Amino acid sequence: MPVVPSPAPRATETRNTGRNKTIRCGLACGLIFGGLGLAWGSLPLKAQSAGDERHHALSLVGEPKFGADFKAFDWVNPDAPKAGTVRLWVQGTFDTLNGFGIRGNAASGLGLVYDTMMAGSPDEPSTEYCLVCEWVSYPPDFSSATFELREQARFNDGRPITPEDAIFSLEALKKANPRQAAYYKNVVKAEKTGERQVTFRFDETGNRELPQILGQLVILPKHFYEAKSAGGDARDLDRATLEPPLGSGPYRLKSLEPGRTLIYERVKDWWAKDLPVSKGQWNFDEIRLTYYRDKTPAFEAFKSGQVDFWRENSAKDWVTRFEFDAVKQGQVKQEKIPIARVAPMQAFVMNLRRKQFQDARVRRAFNFAFNFELANKNLFYDQYVRVDSYFGNSELAATGLPEGRELELLKEVEKEIPPEVFTTAWTNPVYKTPEDERKNLGAAARLLAEAGYTVRNGVLANAAGEQLTAEFLGASPDSERLVLPYIADLKKLGIKANLRIVDSSQFQSRERNFDFDIITDQFPQSNSPGNEQRDFFGSAAADAKGSRNTIGMKNPGIDKLIEKVVFAKDRAELIAATRALDRVLLWNHVVVPQYHLPFDRVATWNMFGRPAKLPSQATSFQQVWWFDETAAAKLGPGRGR
């Protein structure tokens, strides 16, 4: 199951990669805000033999932790005070409050306004609990899913949430956004099957993720979108707009300054506030987001107390920049919060749509030229771990040579995958000594020569005289520290490389349209990979603008392995299929792996409380922390907000 591709992010704790991508905090907060999806294992055994059983929760790794009679999650303080304002920052700018279409640069935090059919648990990476729905059922062959909506479920204008709203939401989202159309493509029909009941029909059977994928459906108010705006314009999910949205979530948009600030206020009579699935959550009275063009002025704002929460993505800055007085005096706290999620593949992504990257030997040469160990020592204070799998830090990662069921699956696609898959364990090149540098650059040079490139007058070119070039596209000057030394090593091989920094809006547009040579991208995974692999690596997504297949991967063997993942019948089969997919992706050499952290680095002004136990998969700052008015008052005037 994926990191949720919802176009309406609820969380706004950004990992400031400059990409301004936000992922809804449903199943968990992960990449950018932290992200985990669903994991395989076993759906409740009774559900597999009794299709009409009604479930308060769904899990793909055993039973849900909390039964139908639970009072609150154990990773919240159910009595957390509701108070205060938290001030956060976002990099870039925005020009629309419509987070569902592909036009414009959507404002951050819009997911705070909306509810989904079910709510994911950031402590259980494969579990959803009913939120808008009261229960969910499905037949043994997983050919449909039926949801009974809660009678008290309301939009924030007081109108009830109906099956018609759920049906409208699915159809409108699929129409407005190609990613949503791909994500929900197997949901071919939605119909009202009771006064408060909606059933979704699938065009395939055996896909066990589909009921939970429908649980992630953002519920939109049909009556709002079918009416005209105050200015008399028709509302359209495909258009950019600055009209405040209507949802059913815990917050509403209070005010905004276009491109600069957003203020979300807590809906004090939120219909779900007393539900066990919601207790102790969304505790801030206001969430204020201020946009900054880059990290430097934002950090100065944090130092001066204008920003309250900071997630640090730079190892150097974590070590060197937190020496200001507020830290020394204990007013600002630095913490490393352990996170148990699957390590995402963060990497330099080579765009296979570009002619120079068609040959796998060229792509592999780029990996040989990347000196991770030097970067980790000189730039990152040895804080990072090199990524060596698309499913790292989990049992899903391929290791050693394939065997057993994994080997059987690979043999089914043997003619369509690299032969090394069967003979050699994939590893990253290692730079530990000066000899390693000579060895790795030498290996890169040999690969380039095998691909037809030779150095002529200091220029690396093929037989047609075409020089090997590569432009790294970034959205933050921070990327210079990592990319420029890498470019210097590429130039030793005769490769003409450069770095282009653009603003976040331009970066987003170029990424969406696949207009780049190389970018840094992440492929956040879960303990239960499935349908989202089609969007990451499937051939059909390669030409779909706005898809997550930034690589441009088109490989029939990979397509077949993805389907093995999607239709795995049990956990053992899923592990085997995922390891096979991982191995084949690695041996295609389409990325240069970077690094990951086993924890989140956060700093806060010392005026927040939090549960004794935080969720295992995410920091969940906005979701479960709260404002401590007494502690804030001790910080001085203006803090007791």
XYZ file of C-alpha atoms in Angstrom:
641
model
C 0.000 0.000 0.000
C 1.341 3.406 -0.851
C 2.106 6.620 0.726
C -1.277 8.122 0.090
C -1.315 10.082 -3.178
C -4.088 12.314 -1.979
C -4.060 15.739 -3.610
C -5.200 17.247 -0.331
C -2.411 17.049 2.227
C -3.498 17.295 5.846
C -0.069 17.538 7.433
C 2.176 20.517 6.890
C 5.411 19.537 8.571
C 7.647 19.840 5.562
C 10.924 18.185 4.931
C 12.201 21.079 2.927
C 13.433 19.375 -0.214
C 12.313 22.345 -2.261
C 9.772 20.197 -4.036
C 6.751 21.473 -2.135
C 5.218 17.996 -2.251
C 2.837 17.287 0.536
C 1.403 13.966 1.496
C -1.702 13.587 3.559
C -1.213 12.446 7.131
C -3.636 9.579 7.052
C -1.979 6.201 7.241
C 0.995 8.013 8.716
C 3.144 11.055 8.142
C 6.125 10.239 6.020
C 8.156 11.747 3.194
C 7.955 15.457 3.307
C 5.643 14.991 6.256
C 6.566 11.451 6.768
C 4.672 8.744 5.027
C 3.713 5.162 5.432
C 1.105 3.184 3.686
C -0.463 -0.157 4.260
C 1.380 -3.377 4.784
C 0.515 -6.919 3.819
C 0.130 -9.689 6.235
C -3.315 -11.019 6.695
C -6.655 -9.387 6.647
C -8.816 -10.730 9.436
C -9.235 -14.420 8.676
C -12.983 -14.236 9.255
C -13.269 -11.638 6.509
C -11.801 -14.058 3.999
C -14.573 -16.566 4.607
C -17.484 -14.245 5.366
C -17.836 -11.456 2.871
C -20.610 -9.685 4.742
C -18.696 -9.187 7.980
C -18.655 -5.584 9.111
C -15.295 -4.159 10.153
C -14.527 -1.089 12.227
C -10.944 -1.269 10.945
C -8.888 -3.000 8.277
C -5.335 -4.274 8.556
C -3.034 -6.101 6.203
C -0.618 -7.177 8.936
C -2.632 -9.229 11.342
C -5.538 -7.855 13.318
C -5.962 -4.133 14.034
C -4.443 -3.290 17.387
C -7.622 -1.673 18.706
C -10.954 -3.427 18.844
C -14.357 -2.026 17.977
C -14.889 -0.842 21.547
C -11.651 1.150 21.880
C -11.878 4.584 23.515
C -8.786 6.260 22.080
C -5.449 5.345 20.542
C -2.576 4.747 22.957
C -0.375 7.210 21.035
C -2.539 10.205 21.947
C -3.430 12.080 25.096
C -7.234 11.866 24.907
C -7.466 14.802 27.308
C -4.995 16.993 25.443
C -5.924 20.674 25.775
C -7.281 22.466 22.734
C -5.522 25.816 22.630
C -2.930 28.064 21.086
C -1.487 28.888 17.729
C 1.388 27.084 16.081
C 3.418 28.889 13.427
C 5.059 26.838 10.700
C 6.906 27.567 7.482
C 6.685 26.276 3.940
C 9.175 26.757 1.136
C 8.090 28.341 -2.133
C 4.727 29.892 -2.843
C 1.164 28.960 -3.808
C -1.422 30.207 -6.268
C -4.415 27.935 -5.723
C -6.537 26.501 -2.921
C -7.548 23.585 -5.115
C -5.301 20.698 -4.151
C -7.052 18.182 -6.373
C -6.243 19.179 -9.953
C -2.881 19.466 -11.632
C -3.049 23.169 -12.425
C -1.200 25.672 -10.314
C 0.833 25.342 -7.141
C -1.530 24.188 -4.387
C -1.367 25.698 -0.924
C 0.034 23.574 1.860
C -2.149 22.161 4.607
C -5.337 21.795 2.580
C -5.768 18.269 3.877
C -6.604 19.774 7.267
C -9.926 20.783 5.732
C -10.999 17.338 4.566
C -11.863 13.951 6.026
C -11.315 10.604 4.378
C -13.544 7.553 4.518
C -11.161 5.921 7.007
C -8.240 7.259 9.045
C -4.836 5.648 8.962
C -2.811 5.064 12.084
C 0.732 6.493 12.154
C 1.521 3.773 14.684
C 0.233 0.839 12.616
C 1.667 0.933 9.092
C -1.048 -1.216 7.574
C -4.193 -0.247 9.383
C -7.136 2.078 8.837
C -9.981 2.811 11.239
C -13.421 3.979 10.189
C -13.822 7.760 10.264
C -16.552 8.975 7.910
C -17.714 5.397 7.623
C -19.175 3.408 10.514
C -18.177 0.038 9.071
C -16.798 -1.533 5.902
C -17.353 -4.974 4.377
C -16.169 -6.840 1.291
C -16.712 -10.289 -0.274
C -14.109 -13.070 -0.117
C -12.916 -12.375 -3.671
C -12.371 -8.658 -2.982
C -14.555 -7.688 -5.943
C -16.167 -4.760 -4.119
C -16.217 -2.791 -0.882
C -19.254 -1.437 0.940
C -19.166 1.433 3.426
C -21.897 2.488 5.833
C -21.549 6.225 6.511
C -21.924 7.551 10.038
C -25.237 9.236 10.658
C -23.544 12.172 12.422
C -20.968 12.791 9.663
C -21.252 16.402 8.516
C -19.524 18.916 6.302
C -18.496 22.090 8.037
C -21.553 23.923 6.709
C -23.775 21.488 8.625
C -24.907 19.432 5.629
C -24.776 15.631 6.129
C -22.263 13.472 4.276
C -24.180 11.163 1.971
C -23.448 8.246 -0.350
C -23.940 10.701 -3.200
C -20.994 12.714 -1.854
C -18.783 9.626 -1.792
C -19.767 8.708 -5.344
C -19.186 12.260 -6.526
C -15.796 12.367 -4.813
C -14.496 9.294 -6.589
C -15.722 10.391 -9.998
C -14.579 13.998 -9.633
C -11.102 13.101 -8.390
C -10.542 10.611 -11.191
C -11.618 13.215 -13.729
C -9.506 16.049 -12.301
C -6.192 14.329 -11.715
C -4.394 11.672 -13.795
C -2.711 10.303 -10.684
C -6.049 9.806 -8.997
C -7.430 8.235 -12.160
C -4.554 5.760 -12.152
C -4.768 5.125 -8.422
C -8.484 4.345 -8.516
C -8.551 2.840 -12.009
C -9.735 -0.559 -10.757
C -12.772 1.054 -9.119
C -15.149 1.044 -12.052
C -18.484 1.727 -10.399
C -19.869 3.363 -7.268
C -23.508 3.071 -6.308
C -25.810 3.879 -3.438
C -26.886 0.598 -1.820
C -28.654 1.911 1.269
C -29.787 5.108 2.936
C -26.253 5.786 4.178
C -24.470 3.052 2.268
C -22.206 3.152 -0.775
C -20.661 0.219 -2.632
C -17.631 0.418 -4.897
C -17.277 -2.243 -7.597
C -13.877 -3.385 -8.893
C -12.911 -4.677 -12.334
C -10.635 -7.346 -10.889
C -10.679 -9.804 -8.026
C -8.003 -10.790 -5.538
C -6.608 -7.287 -5.077
C -6.756 -7.091 -1.285
C -5.632 -3.503 -1.066
C -8.635 -2.061 -2.843
C -10.965 -1.831 0.191
C -8.312 0.123 2.060
C -7.536 2.257 -0.979
C -11.200 3.297 -0.906
C -10.735 3.989 2.799
C -8.332 6.756 1.774
C -10.921 8.460 -0.428
C -11.181 12.190 0.309
C -14.863 13.023 0.843
C -15.935 16.134 -1.065
C -19.235 18.027 -0.764
C -21.192 17.435 -3.948
C -23.557 20.321 -3.240
C -20.633 22.750 -2.964
C -19.028 21.794 -6.256
C -22.299 21.687 -8.140
C -23.145 25.220 -6.994
C -21.502 28.370 -8.290
C -19.038 30.497 -6.380
C -19.957 33.831 -4.796
C -18.713 35.461 -7.982
C -21.035 33.373 -10.120
C -18.361 31.075 -11.525
C -18.785 27.332 -11.892
C -16.634 25.346 -9.490
C -14.312 22.835 -11.112
C -11.766 20.540 -9.480
C -9.562 21.008 -12.528
C -9.227 24.781 -12.050
C -6.944 26.891 -9.936
C -8.861 29.039 -7.464
C -8.376 31.101 -4.341
C -11.912 30.482 -3.114
C -11.778 28.927 0.387
C -12.703 25.238 0.204
C -15.462 23.464 2.101
C -14.703 20.172 3.790
C -15.638 18.096 6.794
C -12.247 18.019 8.516
C -10.945 19.364 11.821
C -9.884 22.738 10.375
C -11.209 25.383 8.033
C -9.304 28.090 6.209
C -9.656 31.299 8.203
C -7.670 33.722 6.070
C -4.846 33.969 3.602
C -2.447 36.336 1.910
C -2.035 34.930 -1.615
C 1.350 33.345 -2.122
C 2.485 34.248 1.375
C 0.417 33.086 4.369
C -2.424 30.765 5.339
C -4.251 30.536 8.651
C -6.286 27.441 9.438
C -8.612 27.528 12.445
C -9.851 24.522 14.391
C -13.507 23.673 13.825
C -14.644 23.655 17.446
C -17.814 21.713 16.675
C -16.103 19.292 14.290
C -18.502 16.404 13.937
C -15.795 13.755 14.617
C -14.053 15.380 17.568
C -15.390 12.899 20.147
C -14.948 9.743 18.109
C -12.311 7.307 19.442
C -10.524 7.571 16.100
C -10.142 11.344 16.597
C -9.738 11.907 20.339
C -6.615 13.709 21.454
C -5.783 14.838 17.932
C -5.706 18.137 16.031
C -5.279 20.162 19.198
C -4.038 23.549 17.980
C -6.652 26.301 17.753
C -4.800 27.813 14.800
C -2.140 26.642 12.381
C -0.403 29.509 10.632
C 1.728 28.783 7.581
C 4.169 31.348 6.224
C 5.911 30.824 2.912
C 9.593 31.607 2.456
C 11.559 31.462 -0.761
C 14.312 29.407 0.819
C 15.502 27.925 4.069
C 17.846 30.684 5.260
C 15.275 33.399 6.063
C 12.929 30.734 7.419
C 15.567 29.570 9.888
C 16.208 33.153 10.958
C 12.475 33.398 11.618
C 12.669 30.238 13.724
C 15.609 31.599 15.705
C 13.734 34.809 16.456
C 10.594 32.959 17.573
C 8.434 33.681 14.526
C 8.365 29.974 13.613
C 7.691 27.417 16.356
C 8.607 24.030 14.882
C 11.600 23.077 12.753
C 12.336 19.833 10.955
C 15.986 19.831 9.934
C 17.019 18.120 6.699
C 20.681 19.148 6.747
C 23.155 17.189 8.861
C 25.598 20.075 8.818
C 23.009 22.596 9.950
C 21.834 20.231 12.686
C 25.353 20.232 14.112
C 26.464 23.803 13.442
C 23.461 26.143 13.344
C 21.813 25.445 16.688
C 24.213 27.455 18.782
C 21.996 30.490 19.334
C 21.013 31.742 22.778
C 17.526 30.229 22.886
C 19.029 26.742 22.559
C 21.660 27.408 25.236
C 18.980 28.725 27.587
C 16.689 25.728 27.039
C 13.995 27.724 25.270
C 14.506 25.696 22.096
C 14.851 21.908 22.230
C 16.634 19.716 19.691
C 15.505 16.091 19.453
C 16.151 13.032 17.337
C 12.872 11.133 17.268
C 13.245 7.481 16.195
C 11.129 6.445 13.238
C 10.529 2.805 12.327
C 9.189 3.275 8.816
C 10.514 1.640 5.659
C 13.485 3.645 4.390
C 12.533 5.365 1.118
C 14.720 5.224 -1.953
C 16.069 8.767 -2.139
C 18.258 9.092 -5.178
C 19.498 11.004 -8.169
C 16.930 9.971 -10.782
C 18.066 9.755 -14.389
C 15.285 10.507 -16.858
C 15.099 7.558 -19.249
C 13.193 9.769 -21.672
C 16.523 11.469 -22.383
C 18.671 9.905 -25.107
C 21.888 9.926 -23.083
C 20.428 7.658 -20.412
C 19.121 4.883 -22.657
C 22.153 2.666 -22.037
C 22.260 0.961 -18.612
C 26.056 1.043 -18.706
C 25.994 4.839 -18.782
C 23.592 4.898 -15.859
C 25.709 2.474 -13.870
C 28.773 4.641 -14.527
C 26.996 7.535 -12.822
C 26.669 5.444 -9.657
C 30.345 4.480 -9.733
C 31.205 8.186 -9.843
C 29.232 9.127 -6.703
C 31.462 9.259 -3.618
C 28.883 8.837 -0.860
C 31.404 8.143 1.884
C 33.234 11.428 1.297
C 29.967 13.362 1.201
C 28.763 11.652 4.387
C 31.978 12.514 6.205
C 32.529 16.052 4.947
C 28.955 17.246 4.569
C 26.794 15.093 6.828
C 28.983 14.364 9.864
C 28.569 10.624 9.208
C 24.893 10.788 10.194
C 23.477 9.032 7.143
C 23.181 5.460 5.912
C 23.524 4.719 2.192
C 20.336 3.533 0.557
C 20.789 0.101 -1.030
C 17.185 -0.924 -1.689
C 13.853 0.495 -2.774
C 12.429 -1.136 0.366
C 15.243 -0.568 2.851
C 15.053 -1.135 6.581
C 12.508 -3.913 6.043
C 12.150 -7.605 5.262
C 11.087 -6.616 1.748
C 14.601 -5.659 0.626
C 16.448 -8.002 -1.719
C 19.657 -9.455 -0.264
C 22.255 -11.926 -1.494
C 21.175 -14.047 -4.457
C 17.544 -14.937 -5.186
C 16.233 -18.244 -3.975
C 12.991 -20.080 -3.353
C 9.802 -18.373 -4.469
C 11.645 -15.157 -5.369
C 13.842 -17.089 -7.802
C 10.804 -18.750 -9.340
C 9.174 -15.381 -9.969
C 12.338 -13.985 -11.528
C 12.658 -16.961 -13.873
C 9.180 -16.192 -15.195
C 10.517 -12.876 -16.566
C 14.088 -14.013 -17.217
C 14.166 -12.818 -20.823
C 13.080 -9.309 -19.835
C 15.456 -8.522 -16.968
C 19.227 -8.103 -16.582
C 21.057 -11.458 -16.327
C 23.075 -10.226 -13.327
C 19.904 -10.576 -11.269
C 20.585 -14.315 -11.067
C 24.361 -14.301 -10.671
C 25.449 -11.279 -8.632
C 24.258 -9.643 -5.433
C 23.659 -5.948 -6.120
C 25.787 -3.510 -4.100
C 26.647 0.155 -4.206
C 30.255 1.076 -4.996
C 32.196 2.021 -1.856
C 34.752 4.812 -1.403
C 36.853 4.102 1.672
C 40.397 4.643 0.404
C 42.156 6.565 -2.399
C 42.472 3.219 -4.166
C 38.687 2.921 -4.157
C 38.403 6.238 -5.960
C 40.733 5.100 -8.721
C 39.002 1.733 -8.923
C 35.475 3.146 -9.100
C 36.239 5.916 -11.578
C 38.136 3.368 -13.643
C 35.097 1.079 -13.623
C 32.917 4.010 -14.691
C 35.298 4.857 -17.543
C 35.250 1.258 -18.788
C 31.456 1.171 -18.743
C 31.286 4.406 -20.718
C 33.749 3.027 -23.246
C 31.650 -0.125 -23.613
C 28.671 2.137 -24.276
C 30.570 3.766 -27.146
C 31.917 6.892 -25.465
C 35.535 7.942 -25.827
C 37.428 11.026 -24.707
C 38.505 13.263 -27.545
C 40.348 16.453 -26.678
C 39.060 16.194 -23.130
C 35.469 15.732 -24.256
C 33.526 12.479 -23.774
C 31.523 11.779 -26.902
C 30.049 8.866 -28.850
C 30.824 7.833 -32.415
C 28.353 10.410 -33.713
C 30.232 13.163 -31.904
C 27.477 13.695 -29.342
C 28.871 14.794 -25.991
C 27.612 13.108 -22.833
C 25.885 15.851 -20.839
C 23.717 15.974 -17.755
C 21.894 18.822 -16.048
C 20.939 18.388 -12.394
C 17.716 20.264 -11.633
C 17.132 21.504 -8.091
C 14.866 23.880 -6.191
C 17.108 24.808 -3.282
C 20.648 26.199 -3.050
C 21.206 23.578 -0.333
C 21.590 20.991 -3.080
C 24.827 22.614 -4.234
C 26.797 21.091 -1.373
C 26.031 17.560 -2.515
C 25.743 18.009 -6.267
C 28.750 20.187 -7.077
C 31.387 17.722 -5.774
C 29.551 14.971 -7.665
C 29.679 17.066 -10.836
C 33.414 17.541 -10.327
C 33.894 13.754 -10.297
C 31.711 13.338 -13.378
C 33.860 15.875 -15.183
C 36.922 13.708 -14.451
C 35.270 11.171 -16.744
C 34.669 13.800 -19.433
C 30.956 14.174 -18.699
C 29.721 17.738 -19.124
C 27.445 18.264 -16.122
C 25.921 21.319 -14.476
C 23.417 22.251 -11.769
C 20.411 24.485 -12.423
C 18.492 25.903 -9.454
C 14.942 27.089 -10.149
C 12.139 28.251 -7.890
C 9.790 25.665 -6.440
C 6.928 26.438 -8.846
C 9.131 25.994 -11.892
C 10.643 22.851 -10.429
C 7.212 21.382 -9.806
C 6.117 22.198 -13.347
C 9.233 20.731 -14.937
C 9.080 17.610 -12.804
C 5.384 17.136 -13.593
C 6.161 17.399 -17.309
C 9.345 15.282 -17.050
C 11.425 18.194 -18.328
C 14.748 17.376 -16.686
C 17.877 15.246 -17.029
C 18.468 14.397 -13.356
C 16.552 15.315 -10.203
C 16.629 14.147 -6.622
C 13.465 12.185 -5.971
C 12.117 9.837 -3.329
C 9.985 6.728 -3.660
C 8.387 6.321 -0.228
C 7.338 2.760 0.436
C 5.380 0.925 3.071
C 5.407 -2.490 4.661
C 2.836 -3.452 2.046
C 3.792 -2.366 -1.443
C 1.048 -2.782 -3.982
C -0.972 -0.717 -6.430
C 1.207 2.377 -6.091
C 4.108 0.502 -7.709
C 2.264 0.954 -11.002
C 2.519 4.708 -10.539
C 6.162 4.570 -9.462
C 7.537 2.139 -12.026
C 4.763 0.937 -14.362
C 4.982 1.471 -18.118
C 1.507 3.028 -18.294
C 2.580 5.789 -15.898
C 5.748 6.683 -17.797
C 3.898 8.953 -20.222
C 1.250 10.194 -17.784
C 2.131 13.767 -16.879
C 2.201 14.231 -13.125
C 2.752 10.541 -12.357
C 5.385 9.408 -9.855
C 7.235 7.521 -12.597
C 9.794 10.290 -12.887
C 12.307 7.671 -14.046
C 10.364 6.994 -17.231
C 10.537 3.261 -16.542
C 9.035 1.078 -19.261
C 9.949 -2.544 -18.754
C 7.600 -5.492 -19.359
C 9.414 -7.630 -16.797
C 8.943 -4.970 -14.126
C 5.292 -4.576 -15.107
C 4.750 -8.296 -14.569
C 6.514 -8.269 -11.212
C 4.403 -5.304 -10.099
C 1.282 -7.344 -10.815
C 2.735 -10.195 -8.750
C 3.067 -7.721 -5.885
C -0.438 -6.355 -6.338
C -2.077 -9.783 -6.432
C 0.050 -11.554 -3.822
C -2.206 -13.963 -1.941
C -0.354 -13.891 1.370
C 2.538 -12.257 3.173
C 5.124 -14.803 2.035
C 4.150 -14.308 -1.599
C 4.256 -10.534 -1.194
C 7.740 -10.616 0.314
C 9.033 -12.816 -2.502
C 7.461 -10.654 -5.214
C 8.674 -7.407 -3.647
C 12.221 -8.688 -3.286
C 12.151 -9.741 -6.914
C 10.914 -6.302 -7.956
C 13.536 -4.613 -5.786
C 16.319 -6.690 -7.299
C 15.285 -5.974 -10.878
C 14.894 -2.252 -10.236
C 18.374 -2.107 -8.729
C 19.981 -3.976 -11.630
C 18.394 -1.592 -14.134
C 20.611 1.161 -12.659
C 18.014 3.893 -13.161
C 18.952 5.858 -10.040
C 22.052 6.742 -8.041
C 21.041 5.939 -4.447
C 21.654 8.600 -1.816
C 20.923 8.108 1.902
C 18.365 7.921 4.697
C 18.026 8.568 8.421
C 16.490 6.245 11.032
C 15.103 9.244 12.923
C 13.571 12.689 12.446
C 15.593 15.734 13.526
C 13.243 18.310 15.011
C 13.610 21.462 17.068
C 10.789 23.220 18.876
C 10.297 26.241 21.013
C 9.698 24.792 24.465
C 5.969 25.358 24.673
C 4.450 22.113 23.450
C 3.254 18.961 25.134
C 3.101 15.549 23.540
C 1.963 12.022 24.414
C 4.266 9.814 26.457
C 4.285 7.454 23.496
C 4.583 8.909 20.017
C 3.469 6.950 16.960
C 6.185 4.630 15.701
C 6.002 5.720 12.081
C 5.980 9.516 12.281
C 6.614 12.529 14.503
C 2.973 13.574 13.960
C 3.539 17.053 15.361
C 0.291 18.642 14.213
C -1.780 15.559 14.792
C -0.996 14.665 18.418
C 1.110 17.413 20.067
C -0.552 20.325 21.875
C 0.061 23.867 22.993
C 1.176 24.263 26.627
C 0.019 27.721 27.689
C 1.924 27.623 30.980
C 5.219 26.744 29.292
C 4.606 29.334 26.587
C 4.035 32.080 29.163
C 7.437 31.321 30.700
C 9.113 32.098 27.395
C 8.047 35.711 27.623
C 5.548 38.192 26.161
C 3.668 37.068 23.097
C 4.235 33.374 23.690
C 1.060 32.603 25.602
C -0.974 32.633 22.445
